[in-house]
CSV table of C-alpha atoms in Angstrom, one decimal:
chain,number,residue,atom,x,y,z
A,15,UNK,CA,19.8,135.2,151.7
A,16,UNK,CA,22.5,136.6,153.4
A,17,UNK,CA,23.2,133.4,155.7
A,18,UNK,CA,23.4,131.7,152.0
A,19,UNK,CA,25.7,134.3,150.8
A,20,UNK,CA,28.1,133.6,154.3
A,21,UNK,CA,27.9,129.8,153.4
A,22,UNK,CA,29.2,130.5,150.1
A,23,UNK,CA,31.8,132.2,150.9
A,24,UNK,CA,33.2,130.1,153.1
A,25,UNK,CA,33.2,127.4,150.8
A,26,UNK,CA,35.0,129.9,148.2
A,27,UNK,CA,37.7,130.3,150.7
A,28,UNK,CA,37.9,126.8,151.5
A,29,UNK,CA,37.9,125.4,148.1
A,30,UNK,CA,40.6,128.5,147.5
A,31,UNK,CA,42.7,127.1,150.6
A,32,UNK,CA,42.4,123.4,149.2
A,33,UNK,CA,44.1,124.3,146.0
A,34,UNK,CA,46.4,126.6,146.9
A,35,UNK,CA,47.9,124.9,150.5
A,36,UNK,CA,46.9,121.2,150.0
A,37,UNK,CA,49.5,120.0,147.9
A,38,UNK,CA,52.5,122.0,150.2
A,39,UNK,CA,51.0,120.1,153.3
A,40,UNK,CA,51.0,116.7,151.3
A,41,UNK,CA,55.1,117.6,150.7
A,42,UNK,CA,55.1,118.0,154.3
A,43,UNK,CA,53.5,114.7,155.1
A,44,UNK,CA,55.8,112.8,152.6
A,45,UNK,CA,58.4,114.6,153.9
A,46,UNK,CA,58.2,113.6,157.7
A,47,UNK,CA,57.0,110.0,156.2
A,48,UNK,CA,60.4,110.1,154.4
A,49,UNK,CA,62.3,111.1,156.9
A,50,UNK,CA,62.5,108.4,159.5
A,51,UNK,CA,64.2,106.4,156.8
A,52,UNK,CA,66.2,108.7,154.8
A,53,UNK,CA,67.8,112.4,155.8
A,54,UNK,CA,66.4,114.0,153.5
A,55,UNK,CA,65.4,118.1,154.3
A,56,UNK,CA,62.4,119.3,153.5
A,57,UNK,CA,62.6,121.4,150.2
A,58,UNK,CA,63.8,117.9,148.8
A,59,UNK,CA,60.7,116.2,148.6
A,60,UNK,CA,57.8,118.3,145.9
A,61,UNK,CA,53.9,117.5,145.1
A,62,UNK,CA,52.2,118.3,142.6
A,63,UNK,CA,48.2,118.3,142.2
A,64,UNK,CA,45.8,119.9,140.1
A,65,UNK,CA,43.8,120.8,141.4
A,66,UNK,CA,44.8,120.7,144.6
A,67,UNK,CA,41.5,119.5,145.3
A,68,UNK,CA,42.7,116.3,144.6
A,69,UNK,CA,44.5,116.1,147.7
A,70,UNK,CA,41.2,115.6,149.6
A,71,UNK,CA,40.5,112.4,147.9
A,72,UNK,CA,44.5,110.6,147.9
A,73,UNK,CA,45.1,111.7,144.1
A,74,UNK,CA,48.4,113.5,143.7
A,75,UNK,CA,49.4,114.0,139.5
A,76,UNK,CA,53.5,113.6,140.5
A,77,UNK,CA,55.6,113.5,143.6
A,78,UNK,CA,59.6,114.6,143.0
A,79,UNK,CA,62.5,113.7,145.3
A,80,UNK,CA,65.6,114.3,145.3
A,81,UNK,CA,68.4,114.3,148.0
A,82,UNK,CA,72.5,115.2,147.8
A,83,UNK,CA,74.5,113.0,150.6
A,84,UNK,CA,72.4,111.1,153.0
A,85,UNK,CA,72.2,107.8,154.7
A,86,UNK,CA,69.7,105.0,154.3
A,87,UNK,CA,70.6,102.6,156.9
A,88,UNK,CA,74.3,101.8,156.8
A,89,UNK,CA,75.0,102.8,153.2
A,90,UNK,CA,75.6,106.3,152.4
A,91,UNK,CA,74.1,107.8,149.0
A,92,UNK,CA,75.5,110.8,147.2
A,93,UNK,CA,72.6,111.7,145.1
A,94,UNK,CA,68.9,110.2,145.1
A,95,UNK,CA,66.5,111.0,142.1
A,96,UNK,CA,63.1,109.8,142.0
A,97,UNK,CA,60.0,110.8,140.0
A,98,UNK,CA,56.4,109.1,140.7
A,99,UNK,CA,53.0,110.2,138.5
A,100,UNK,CA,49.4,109.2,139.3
A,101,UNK,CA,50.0,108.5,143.2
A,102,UNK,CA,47.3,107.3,145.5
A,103,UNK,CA,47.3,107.7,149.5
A,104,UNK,CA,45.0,107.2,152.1
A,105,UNK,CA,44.1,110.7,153.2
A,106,UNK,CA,42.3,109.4,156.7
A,107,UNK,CA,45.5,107.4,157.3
A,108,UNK,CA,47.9,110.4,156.6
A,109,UNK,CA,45.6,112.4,158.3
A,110,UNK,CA,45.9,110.0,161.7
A,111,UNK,CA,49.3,109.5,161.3
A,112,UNK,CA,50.2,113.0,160.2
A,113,UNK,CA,52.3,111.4,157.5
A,114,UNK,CA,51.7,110.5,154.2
A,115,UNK,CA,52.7,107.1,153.1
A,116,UNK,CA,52.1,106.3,149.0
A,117,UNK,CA,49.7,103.4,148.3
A,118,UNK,CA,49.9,102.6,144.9
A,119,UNK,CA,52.1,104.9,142.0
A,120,UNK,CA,51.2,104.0,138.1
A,121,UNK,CA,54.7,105.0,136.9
A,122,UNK,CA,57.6,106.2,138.6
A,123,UNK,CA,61.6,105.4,138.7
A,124,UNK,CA,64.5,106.2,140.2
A,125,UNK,CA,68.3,106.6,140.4
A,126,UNK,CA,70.8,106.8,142.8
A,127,UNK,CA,74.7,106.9,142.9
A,128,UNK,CA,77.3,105.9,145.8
A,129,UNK,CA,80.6,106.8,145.2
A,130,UNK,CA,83.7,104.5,145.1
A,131,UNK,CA,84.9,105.1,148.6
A,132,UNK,CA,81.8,105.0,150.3
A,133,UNK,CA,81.7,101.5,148.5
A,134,UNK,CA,85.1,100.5,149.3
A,135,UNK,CA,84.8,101.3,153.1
A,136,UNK,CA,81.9,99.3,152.9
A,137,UNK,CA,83.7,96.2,151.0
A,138,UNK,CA,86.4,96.8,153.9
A,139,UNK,CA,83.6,96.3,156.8
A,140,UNK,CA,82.0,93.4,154.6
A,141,UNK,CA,85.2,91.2,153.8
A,142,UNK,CA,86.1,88.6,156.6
A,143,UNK,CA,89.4,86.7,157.1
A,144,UNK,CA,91.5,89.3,155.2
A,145,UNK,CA,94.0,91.8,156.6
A,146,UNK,CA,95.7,94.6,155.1
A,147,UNK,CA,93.3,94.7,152.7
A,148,UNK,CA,92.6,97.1,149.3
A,149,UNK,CA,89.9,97.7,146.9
A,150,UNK,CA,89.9,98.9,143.3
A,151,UNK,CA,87.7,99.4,140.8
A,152,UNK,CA,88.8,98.5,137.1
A,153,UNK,CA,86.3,98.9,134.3
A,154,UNK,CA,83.3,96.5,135.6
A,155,UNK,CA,85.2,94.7,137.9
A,156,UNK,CA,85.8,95.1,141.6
A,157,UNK,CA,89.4,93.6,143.0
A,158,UNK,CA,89.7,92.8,146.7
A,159,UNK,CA,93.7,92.2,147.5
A,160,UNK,CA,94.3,91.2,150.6
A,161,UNK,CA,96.9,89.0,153.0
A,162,UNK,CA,95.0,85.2,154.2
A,163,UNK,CA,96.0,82.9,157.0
A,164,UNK,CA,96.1,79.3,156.0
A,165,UNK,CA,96.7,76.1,157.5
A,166,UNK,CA,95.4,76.8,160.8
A,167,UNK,CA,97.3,80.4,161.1
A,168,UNK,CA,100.9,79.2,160.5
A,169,UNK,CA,101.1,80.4,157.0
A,170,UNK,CA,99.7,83.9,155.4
A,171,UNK,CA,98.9,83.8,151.4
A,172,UNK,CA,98.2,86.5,149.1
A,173,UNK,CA,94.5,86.5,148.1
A,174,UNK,CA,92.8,88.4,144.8
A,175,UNK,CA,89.1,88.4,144.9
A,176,UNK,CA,87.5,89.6,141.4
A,177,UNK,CA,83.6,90.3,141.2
A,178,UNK,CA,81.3,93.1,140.3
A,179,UNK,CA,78.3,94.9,141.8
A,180,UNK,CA,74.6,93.0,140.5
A,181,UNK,CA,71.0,92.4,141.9
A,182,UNK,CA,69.6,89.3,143.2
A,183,UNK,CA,66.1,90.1,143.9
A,184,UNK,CA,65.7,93.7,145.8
A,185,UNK,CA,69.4,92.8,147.2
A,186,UNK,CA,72.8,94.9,145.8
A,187,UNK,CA,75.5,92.4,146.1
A,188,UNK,CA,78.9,91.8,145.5
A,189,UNK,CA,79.5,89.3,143.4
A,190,UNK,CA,82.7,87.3,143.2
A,191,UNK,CA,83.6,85.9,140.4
A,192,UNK,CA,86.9,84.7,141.2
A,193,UNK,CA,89.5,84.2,144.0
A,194,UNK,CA,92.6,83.4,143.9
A,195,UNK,CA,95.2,82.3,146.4
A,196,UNK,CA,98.9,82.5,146.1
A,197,UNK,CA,101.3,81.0,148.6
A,198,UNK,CA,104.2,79.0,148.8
A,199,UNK,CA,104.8,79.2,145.2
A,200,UNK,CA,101.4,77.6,144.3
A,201,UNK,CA,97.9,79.2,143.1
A,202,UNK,CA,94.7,78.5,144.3
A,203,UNK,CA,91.5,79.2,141.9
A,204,UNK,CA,88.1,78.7,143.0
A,205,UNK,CA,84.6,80.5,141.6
A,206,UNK,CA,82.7,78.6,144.2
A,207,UNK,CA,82.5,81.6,146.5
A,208,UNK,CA,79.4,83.1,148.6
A,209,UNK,CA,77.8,86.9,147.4
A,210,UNK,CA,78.5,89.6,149.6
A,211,UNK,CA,74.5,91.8,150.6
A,212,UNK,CA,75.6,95.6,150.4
A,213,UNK,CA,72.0,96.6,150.8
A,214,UNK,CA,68.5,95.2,150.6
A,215,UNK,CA,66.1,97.7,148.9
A,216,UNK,CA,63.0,95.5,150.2
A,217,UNK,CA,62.5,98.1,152.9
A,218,UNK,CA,62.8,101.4,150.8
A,219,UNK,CA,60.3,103.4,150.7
A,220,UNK,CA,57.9,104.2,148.0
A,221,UNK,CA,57.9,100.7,146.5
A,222,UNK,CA,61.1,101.3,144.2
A,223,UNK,CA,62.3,97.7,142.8
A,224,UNK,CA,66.0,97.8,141.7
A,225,UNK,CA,66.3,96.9,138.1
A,226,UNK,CA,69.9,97.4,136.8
A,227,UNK,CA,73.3,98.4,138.4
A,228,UNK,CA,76.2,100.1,136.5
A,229,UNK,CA,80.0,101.5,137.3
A,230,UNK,CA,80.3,105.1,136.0
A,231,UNK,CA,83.3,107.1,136.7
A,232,UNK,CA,83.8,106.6,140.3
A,233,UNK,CA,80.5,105.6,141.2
A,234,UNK,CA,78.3,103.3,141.2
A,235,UNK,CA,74.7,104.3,139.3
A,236,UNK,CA,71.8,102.5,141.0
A,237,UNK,CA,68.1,102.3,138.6
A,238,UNK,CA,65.2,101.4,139.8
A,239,UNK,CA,60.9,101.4,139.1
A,240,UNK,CA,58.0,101.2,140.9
A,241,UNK,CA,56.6,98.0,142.0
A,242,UNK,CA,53.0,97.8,141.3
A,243,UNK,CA,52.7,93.9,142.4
């Protein structure tokens, strides 16, 4: 009887642990999973789980992220929203790996927002054969001004390149719509002009698929869901 009564009270207390300290050490997986991709710190990244029980078997009822000024790759984000429900993980795997890496999420979405000069420094970086070049945003559209060498390198032209920001896939680009070339008292016009990759969200963890693009303010607002394919 007594050995019985020890047995169940160990189980009380593990069971107790489970709920209360499972969840907070899922975070921490996330978190370090996270973190080889994105600098995030740890209080930005929240589990939830009830009970926490759940945990033990690779159910988690939400996982919350969110993140103020970090870099994912080359492209720096100033604010990174997302919200996942009914996540499954492989608890053996994050056990092994002492990470925890999302299987399969039955809703979630997310935003995320880079501001205009992040953007343009980018553009500058992204934009070949121009020199002393600028970039403004007006309304929707993005305008790249810049001075061109033409005719082998003897002659320099003025050069207007008008596009927008838009998805092709899991890929941000830049879009042109239009360039135009203006030299020796003639204009150029072409809209047969390549897109420009600022990012490929192929790699981004948690399975979040781009679905619309928008210019608010100074910034652009990224939206995204989670891919269940």
């Amino acid at each position: 009887m007594k050995k019985l009564s020890i047995l169940l009270v160990i189980f009380a207390v593990f069971f107790w642990g489970a709920n209360q300290y499972a969840p907070q050490l899922a975070a921490s997986g996330l978190y370090h999973a996270l973190s080889t991709k994105m600098e995030l710190q740890p209080d930005d990244v929240t589990v939830q789980a009830s009970p926490g029980l759940k945990v033990l078997l690779g159910e988690l009822d939400a996982i919350e992220i969110h993140g103020n000024t970090f870099r994912v790759g080359d492209l720096k984000f100033e604010q990174f929203d997302c919200q996942l429900q009914d996540v499954a993980f492989s608890p053996l795997d994050s056990l092994t790996s002492q990470t925890l890496t999302v299987l399969h999420a039955q809703r979630g979405e997310m935003t995320a927002s880079i501001r205009q000069e992040e953007l343009q420094q980018f553009l500058l970086d992204k934009v070949k054969g121009l020199s002393d070049t600028t970039i403004s945003f007006e309304n929707d559209d993005i305008i790249v001004r810049g001075t061109i060498r033409i005719g082998g390198g003897f002659l320099t032209a003025h050069a207007v390149i008008r596009g927008h920001f838009g998805m092709n896939g899991t890929k941000l680009m830049f879009i042109p719509s239009d360039v135009a070339i203006e030299g020796l008292g003639l204009t150029y016009s072409s809209k047969n002009i390549g897109n420009i990759e600022v990012y490929d969200f192929s790699g981004f963890p948690l399975g979040i698929v781009p679905d619309r693009v928008m210019l608010r303010d100074d910034r652009i607002i990224i939206h995204g869901r989670i891919s269940n394919s």
